[in-house]
Amino acid sequence: MVLQAHGKSYFIKLNILREFLLNTIQYIIDPENEYTELGKFLGASIITLSPSSDNFLNIFDIYQNDFNKNFLSNKLIQLKPFFYLIFQDITSEDYGKIEDIIIKIYNNKGFFFEDSSFYTSDSIFKSYTQMPILEDLYLEMNNHDNLKKYSYMLIPFIKGSLSFFNHHTTFNPNSSLIIANISELGEENYKYGMCLFATFFWNKLKQNKTSNKLIYIDEIWRIIGGTSTPVTAQFIYKIFKTIRKLNGGAISITQDVSDMLSLENRKLW
């Protein structure tokens, strides 16, 4: 569904309220801080990506229901788009070296390719608070002189303007209403927030196929428009193509339907 202007925000808020009463699971990507107050009223989990953030989402999180098996292998596949955004024109050879380090930082926390390593001796899935964070990757990369230029690219995410990416998750990831407020990221950084939340929400949408679920993507032109990154745009396209099979729906919200056609070559596929 694509919603244009003429009270679109009012309509969406009414729809969120209606679906909340129907116990629909809802995820909202909010680039204009339009849904925070409603979320507070409904007791939503709200994650605001900004230097003053109170809640955080860790890119390295792995949850029990994210994948049926091969937890680490599947997570490595999902991490690749995020790090390609950070490292930009990285070669396949250099990324292979960095992925090897990512594997090592998971190993250092006790997570291996064997799925049994993700469970305690009592067969309980380990907590997301035990997962590595970006700083673990940065510190390990500093031990490799041939990767120094890439470790420098991580500095804003570790101790600079984007250091809110460098935290363990601090909210309830199983909340039935989650709002991702990326309004303070700035145009040049939207791609990181979008990739982070698109991956997280996609994993949540795949779970429990019998439950009704919705994802709202406001101001979608920021994500799939001509200035967006093809990696994130393709991921959003995948959500729209497959969500019906997951007993869900996706709602894109925009001022102008032509935004949906503003990618290079006028198409997403």
Coordinates of C-alpha atoms in Angstrom, one line a residue:
M1 CA 0.0 0.0 0.0
V2 CA 1.2 3.5 -0.9
L3 CA -0.3 6.5 0.9
Q4 CA 0.0 10.0 -0.4
A5 CA -0.7 13.4 1.2
H6 CA -4.1 14.7 2.4
G7 CA -3.9 13.8 6.1
K8 CA -1.7 10.8 5.6
S9 CA -0.1 11.0 9.1
Y10 CA -3.6 11.3 10.7
F11 CA -4.8 8.3 8.8
I12 CA -1.8 6.2 9.8
K13 CA -2.1 7.1 13.5
L14 CA -5.8 6.0 13.4
N15 CA -4.7 2.8 11.7
I16 CA -2.0 2.2 14.3
L17 CA -4.6 2.6 17.1
R18 CA -7.1 0.4 15.3
E19 CA -4.6 -2.4 14.7
F20 CA -3.3 -2.0 18.3
L21 CA -6.8 -2.8 19.6
L22 CA -6.8 -5.9 17.3
N23 CA -3.5 -7.1 18.7
T24 CA -1.7 -6.7 15.4
I25 CA 2.1 -6.6 15.7
Q26 CA 3.3 -3.3 14.3
Y27 CA 6.7 -1.9 13.4
I28 CA 7.2 1.7 12.3
I29 CA 10.2 3.4 10.7
D30 CA 9.7 7.1 11.5
P31 CA 12.1 9.6 9.9
E32 CA 10.1 12.7 11.0
N33 CA 9.4 11.9 14.7
E34 CA 5.7 11.9 14.0
Y35 CA 4.7 8.8 16.0
T36 CA 6.7 9.0 19.2
E37 CA 3.9 10.6 21.3
L38 CA 1.4 8.1 20.1
G39 CA 3.9 5.3 20.8
K40 CA 4.4 6.6 24.4
F41 CA 0.6 6.6 24.9
L42 CA 0.4 3.0 23.7
G43 CA 3.4 1.8 25.7
A44 CA 5.5 1.1 22.6
S45 CA 9.2 0.3 22.5
I46 CA 10.7 3.5 21.0
I47 CA 14.3 3.6 19.7
T48 CA 15.6 7.0 18.8
L49 CA 18.9 7.0 17.0
S50 CA 20.7 10.2 18.2
P51 CA 23.4 11.3 20.6
S52 CA 20.8 11.7 23.3
S53 CA 19.3 8.2 22.8
D54 CA 18.0 6.3 25.8
N55 CA 17.4 3.0 23.9
F56 CA 19.8 1.3 21.5
L57 CA 19.8 -1.6 19.0
N58 CA 22.9 -3.7 18.5
I59 CA 23.7 -4.6 14.8
F60 CA 25.3 -7.9 16.0
D61 CA 22.2 -9.2 17.8
I62 CA 21.1 -12.8 17.1
Y63 CA 17.8 -14.0 18.5
Q64 CA 16.5 -17.5 18.7
N65 CA 13.7 -17.0 16.2
D66 CA 15.7 -15.0 13.7
F67 CA 16.7 -18.2 11.8
N68 CA 15.7 -21.9 11.9
K69 CA 19.3 -23.0 12.0
N70 CA 22.9 -21.9 11.1
F71 CA 22.6 -18.8 13.3
L72 CA 26.1 -17.4 12.7
S73 CA 26.2 -18.1 9.0
N74 CA 22.9 -16.4 8.4
K75 CA 23.9 -13.4 10.5
L76 CA 27.1 -12.9 8.5
I77 CA 25.0 -12.7 5.4
Q78 CA 22.7 -10.0 7.0
L79 CA 25.7 -8.0 8.3
K80 CA 27.3 -7.6 4.9
P81 CA 25.0 -4.8 3.5
F82 CA 25.5 -2.7 6.7
F83 CA 29.3 -2.9 6.5
Y84 CA 29.3 -2.3 2.8
L85 CA 27.6 1.0 3.5
I86 CA 30.3 1.9 6.0
F87 CA 33.3 0.8 4.0
Q88 CA 31.8 1.9 0.7
D89 CA 34.1 0.7 -2.1
I90 CA 35.7 -2.1 -0.2
T91 CA 37.1 -5.0 -2.2
S92 CA 35.8 -8.5 -1.9
E93 CA 39.3 -9.5 -0.6
D94 CA 39.3 -6.9 2.1
Y95 CA 35.8 -7.7 3.2
G96 CA 36.7 -11.3 3.5
K97 CA 39.4 -10.3 6.0
I98 CA 36.9 -8.2 7.9
E99 CA 34.3 -11.0 8.0
D100 CA 37.0 -13.3 9.4
I101 CA 37.4 -10.8 12.2
I102 CA 33.7 -10.6 12.7
I103 CA 33.7 -14.4 13.1
K104 CA 36.5 -14.1 15.6
I105 CA 34.6 -11.5 17.8
Y106 CA 31.6 -13.8 17.9
N107 CA 34.0 -16.7 18.9
N108 CA 35.5 -14.5 21.6
K109 CA 32.0 -14.2 23.1
G110 CA 31.4 -18.0 22.9
F111 CA 29.4 -18.1 19.7
F112 CA 30.5 -20.5 16.9
F113 CA 29.2 -22.0 13.7
E114 CA 27.8 -24.8 15.8
D115 CA 24.2 -23.8 16.7
S116 CA 24.6 -25.5 20.1
S117 CA 27.0 -22.7 21.1
F118 CA 24.1 -20.3 21.2
Y119 CA 22.4 -22.2 24.0
T120 CA 23.4 -22.5 27.7
S121 CA 23.9 -25.9 29.4
D122 CA 20.2 -25.6 30.4
S123 CA 19.2 -25.4 26.7
I124 CA 18.2 -21.7 27.0
F125 CA 19.1 -19.4 24.2
K126 CA 21.9 -17.0 25.3
S127 CA 20.9 -13.4 25.9
Y128 CA 21.5 -10.6 23.3
T129 CA 23.5 -8.8 26.1
Q130 CA 26.2 -11.4 25.5
M131 CA 26.6 -10.5 21.8
P132 CA 29.7 -8.5 20.5
I133 CA 29.3 -4.8 19.7
L134 CA 31.0 -2.5 17.1
E135 CA 33.8 -1.6 19.5
D136 CA 34.8 -5.3 19.6
L137 CA 35.2 -5.2 15.9
Y138 CA 37.1 -1.9 15.9
L139 CA 39.6 -3.1 18.6
E140 CA 40.3 -6.3 16.7
M141 CA 40.7 -4.6 13.4
N142 CA 43.3 -2.3 15.0
N143 CA 45.5 -5.4 15.3
H144 CA 45.7 -5.6 11.5
D145 CA 47.8 -2.9 9.8
N146 CA 46.4 -3.8 6.4
L147 CA 42.9 -2.9 7.6
K148 CA 43.7 0.4 9.3
K149 CA 41.9 2.6 6.7
Y150 CA 38.7 0.6 7.5
S151 CA 39.1 0.9 11.2
Y152 CA 39.3 4.7 10.8
M153 CA 35.9 4.6 9.1
L154 CA 34.5 2.9 12.2
I155 CA 35.6 5.7 14.5
P156 CA 32.4 7.8 14.2
F157 CA 30.4 4.7 15.2
I158 CA 32.6 3.9 18.1
K159 CA 33.5 7.2 19.9
G160 CA 32.2 9.9 17.5
S161 CA 29.0 11.4 16.3
L162 CA 27.4 8.0 15.6
S163 CA 28.5 6.2 18.8
F164 CA 24.8 5.3 19.6
F165 CA 25.4 2.4 17.2
N166 CA 28.0 1.0 19.7
H167 CA 25.7 -0.4 22.4
H168 CA 24.0 -3.5 23.5
T169 CA 20.3 -3.5 22.9
T170 CA 18.4 -1.9 25.7
F171 CA 14.7 -2.3 24.9
N172 CA 12.3 -5.3 24.7
P173 CA 12.9 -6.7 21.2
N174 CA 9.7 -8.8 21.5
S175 CA 7.4 -5.8 21.9
S176 CA 4.3 -5.9 19.7
L177 CA 4.7 -2.2 18.9
I178 CA 8.2 -0.8 18.0
I179 CA 8.9 2.6 16.7
A180 CA 12.3 3.4 15.1
N181 CA 12.8 7.2 15.2
I182 CA 15.6 8.1 12.9
S183 CA 14.7 11.8 12.6
E184 CA 17.9 13.0 14.2
L185 CA 20.3 11.0 12.0
G186 CA 20.7 13.5 9.2
E187 CA 20.3 12.9 5.5
E188 CA 23.8 11.4 5.0
N189 CA 23.3 8.9 7.8
Y190 CA 19.7 7.7 7.1
K191 CA 21.2 4.7 5.2
Y192 CA 22.8 3.3 8.4
G193 CA 19.6 3.6 10.4
M194 CA 17.5 2.2 7.7
C195 CA 19.7 -0.8 7.1
L196 CA 19.8 -1.5 10.8
F197 CA 16.1 -1.4 11.4
A198 CA 15.1 -3.0 8.1
T199 CA 17.2 -6.0 9.0
F200 CA 15.8 -6.2 12.5
F201 CA 12.2 -5.7 11.5
W202 CA 12.6 -8.3 8.7
N203 CA 13.7 -10.9 11.1
K204 CA 10.8 -10.1 13.4
L205 CA 8.3 -10.2 10.5
K206 CA 9.4 -13.7 9.6
Q207 CA 8.5 -15.0 13.0
N208 CA 5.2 -16.5 14.1
K209 CA 3.4 -16.6 10.7
T210 CA 0.0 -17.0 12.3
S211 CA 0.1 -13.5 13.9
N212 CA -1.1 -10.5 12.0
K213 CA 1.7 -8.0 11.5
L214 CA 2.3 -4.6 9.8
I215 CA 5.4 -2.6 8.9
Y216 CA 5.0 1.2 8.2
I217 CA 7.7 3.0 6.3
D218 CA 7.1 6.8 6.4
E219 CA 8.7 9.2 3.9
I220 CA 9.8 6.2 1.8
W221 CA 11.5 8.5 -0.7
R222 CA 14.4 8.8 1.7
I223 CA 14.9 5.0 1.5
I224 CA 14.2 4.1 -2.1
G225 CA 14.6 7.5 -3.9
G226 CA 17.2 8.6 -6.4
T227 CA 19.7 9.5 -3.6
S228 CA 19.2 6.2 -1.7
T229 CA 21.5 3.2 -1.6
P230 CA 20.5 0.3 -3.9
V231 CA 21.4 -2.2 -1.1
T232 CA 18.7 -0.7 1.3
A233 CA 16.2 -0.2 -1.5
Q234 CA 16.5 -3.8 -2.6
F235 CA 15.9 -4.9 0.9
I236 CA 12.8 -2.8 1.2
Y237 CA 11.6 -4.2 -2.1
K238 CA 12.1 -7.7 -0.7
I239 CA 9.9 -7.0 2.3
F240 CA 7.0 -5.7 0.0
K241 CA 7.3 -8.7 -2.3
T242 CA 7.2 -11.4 0.4
I243 CA 5.3 -10.0 3.4
R244 CA 1.9 -11.4 2.4
K245 CA 3.3 -14.9 2.7
L246 CA 4.1 -14.0 6.3
N247 CA 0.5 -13.0 7.2
G248 CA 1.6 -9.4 7.1
G249 CA 1.3 -6.1 5.3
A250 CA 3.7 -3.3 4.4
I251 CA 2.6 0.3 4.2
S252 CA 4.7 3.0 2.5
I253 CA 3.9 6.6 3.2
T254 CA 4.9 9.4 0.9
Q255 CA 3.9 12.9 -0.3
D256 CA 4.1 11.8 -4.0
V257 CA 3.6 8.4 -5.5
S258 CA 6.3 9.3 -8.1
D259 CA 8.8 8.8 -5.3
M260 CA 8.2 5.1 -5.7
L261 CA 9.6 5.4 -9.2
S262 CA 12.6 7.6 -8.6
L263 CA 15.3 5.0 -8.4
E264 CA 17.9 4.7 -11.1
N265 CA 16.3 3.1 -14.2
R266 CA 12.9 3.8 -12.6
K267 CA 12.7 0.3 -11.0
L268 CA 13.6 -1.7 -8.0
W269 CA 14.0 -5.1 -9.6

